[in-house]
XYZ file of C-alpha atoms in Angstrom:
131
model
C 23.169 -4.965 -18.951
C 21.656 -8.329 -18.175
C 19.372 -8.553 -21.233
C 17.996 -11.957 -22.123
C 19.084 -12.488 -25.737
C 16.230 -14.942 -26.341
C 13.632 -12.409 -25.227
C 12.710 -9.734 -27.750
C 10.493 -7.885 -25.227
C 13.274 -7.085 -22.738
C 14.407 -3.449 -22.710
C 16.452 -3.577 -19.501
C 16.667 -4.873 -15.951
C 15.969 -3.966 -12.356
C 19.279 -2.713 -10.912
C 18.194 -1.571 -7.458
C 15.184 -1.826 -5.176
C 14.830 1.425 -3.215
C 11.765 0.657 -1.099
C 8.529 -1.351 -1.209
C 7.157 0.793 -4.067
C 10.200 2.016 -5.974
C 12.895 0.473 -8.184
C 15.665 1.713 -10.465
C 16.112 0.231 -13.940
C 19.107 0.447 -16.278
C 17.192 2.221 -19.051
C 17.512 5.980 -19.443
C 15.671 8.880 -21.018
C 16.549 7.836 -24.571
C 14.140 4.894 -24.166
C 11.794 5.772 -21.279
C 9.872 8.944 -20.525
C 8.235 10.125 -17.323
C 4.693 8.753 -17.149
C 5.436 5.674 -19.265
C 4.430 2.267 -17.899
C 6.846 -0.646 -17.662
C 6.402 -4.191 -16.432
C 8.741 -6.388 -14.429
C 8.274 -9.952 -15.622
C 9.478 -13.534 -15.704
C 9.405 -15.909 -18.666
C 7.610 -18.990 -17.365
C 6.967 -21.569 -20.086
C 6.715 -21.999 -23.839
C 3.249 -22.206 -25.326
C 2.722 -24.615 -28.200
C -0.098 -25.020 -30.656
C -2.005 -28.300 -30.856
C 0.272 -29.405 -33.724
C 3.360 -28.775 -31.543
C 4.526 -25.576 -33.221
C 5.858 -22.883 -30.902
C 3.431 -19.984 -30.359
C 5.215 -17.835 -27.783
C 6.532 -17.815 -24.238
C 4.152 -17.119 -21.354
C 5.190 -14.075 -19.338
C 4.285 -13.731 -15.682
C 3.918 -10.018 -14.890
C 5.368 -9.357 -11.434
C 4.409 -5.668 -11.432
C 3.288 -2.803 -13.639
C 5.078 0.414 -12.694
C 5.086 4.049 -13.751
C 8.299 5.820 -14.705
C 8.512 8.777 -12.290
C 12.001 10.070 -13.128
C 14.507 9.539 -15.925
C 18.225 10.225 -16.144
C 20.817 9.650 -18.852
C 21.311 5.923 -18.157
C 18.675 4.920 -15.593
C 15.055 5.521 -14.589
C 13.145 5.408 -11.333
C 9.855 3.509 -11.456
C 7.136 3.349 -8.821
C 4.092 1.220 -8.103
C 1.121 3.589 -8.303
C -1.485 0.909 -7.523
C -3.731 1.631 -4.560
C -6.212 -0.516 -2.706
C -9.209 0.270 -0.615
C -9.424 -0.983 2.925
C -12.824 -1.660 4.385
C -13.339 -1.549 8.093
C -16.405 -3.177 9.619
C -18.310 -0.575 11.628
C -20.874 -2.746 13.348
C -22.568 -6.099 13.167
C -25.638 -4.972 11.332
C -27.483 -6.384 8.319
C -27.654 -2.828 6.957
C -23.885 -2.827 6.601
C -23.607 -6.239 4.942
C -21.711 -6.383 1.685
C -22.543 -8.655 -1.225
C -19.612 -10.744 -2.392
C -19.521 -11.795 -6.024
C -18.130 -15.189 -6.878
C -16.802 -16.327 -10.258
C -18.476 -19.327 -11.864
C -15.891 -21.953 -12.897
C -15.690 -23.322 -16.422
C -17.051 -26.775 -17.141
C -13.680 -28.482 -17.771
C -11.867 -31.778 -17.335
C -9.641 -31.113 -14.324
C -7.034 -33.517 -15.741
C -6.391 -30.950 -18.506
C -5.317 -28.237 -16.055
C -1.668 -27.200 -16.514
C -0.964 -24.157 -14.326
C 1.565 -21.538 -15.375
C 3.473 -20.961 -12.150
C 6.372 -18.512 -11.924
C 9.623 -19.766 -10.422
C 9.941 -16.586 -8.362
C 7.014 -14.139 -8.068
C 9.154 -11.668 -6.068
C 10.775 -8.707 -7.793
C 14.550 -9.117 -7.670
C 17.590 -7.213 -8.875
C 18.314 -8.497 -12.391
C 14.665 -9.124 -13.324
C 13.877 -8.094 -16.915
C 11.583 -5.181 -17.731
C 9.515 -4.414 -20.821
C 7.127 -1.783 -22.096
C 3.621 -2.318 -20.760
């Protein structure tokens, strides 16, 4: 197994990508049960307190998946997320939709430090954890 020894959250890794919704992980029925939720993630950056002490490591969640089948030494996990598609029917004010917009915080833009993953794609070898 390709566990990250410095990561106490890691329970296993992605070992195969079957299709656009389904992966296999190297964790079996002793650890995972059908219906459980796991997350594929990437450790991005350490987070420090204002005094410089280490707080934790920021985790970028690539996907949250449901365990759909377990075997002795592996499990099959699937993305169960759905999305709604809206199709415009006509150009009519009666069919207009209101779009909500978030109001930004009043901040100093020089203080922005984004947490950007190195690779947002799910890949074989990526760590997984309990959701």
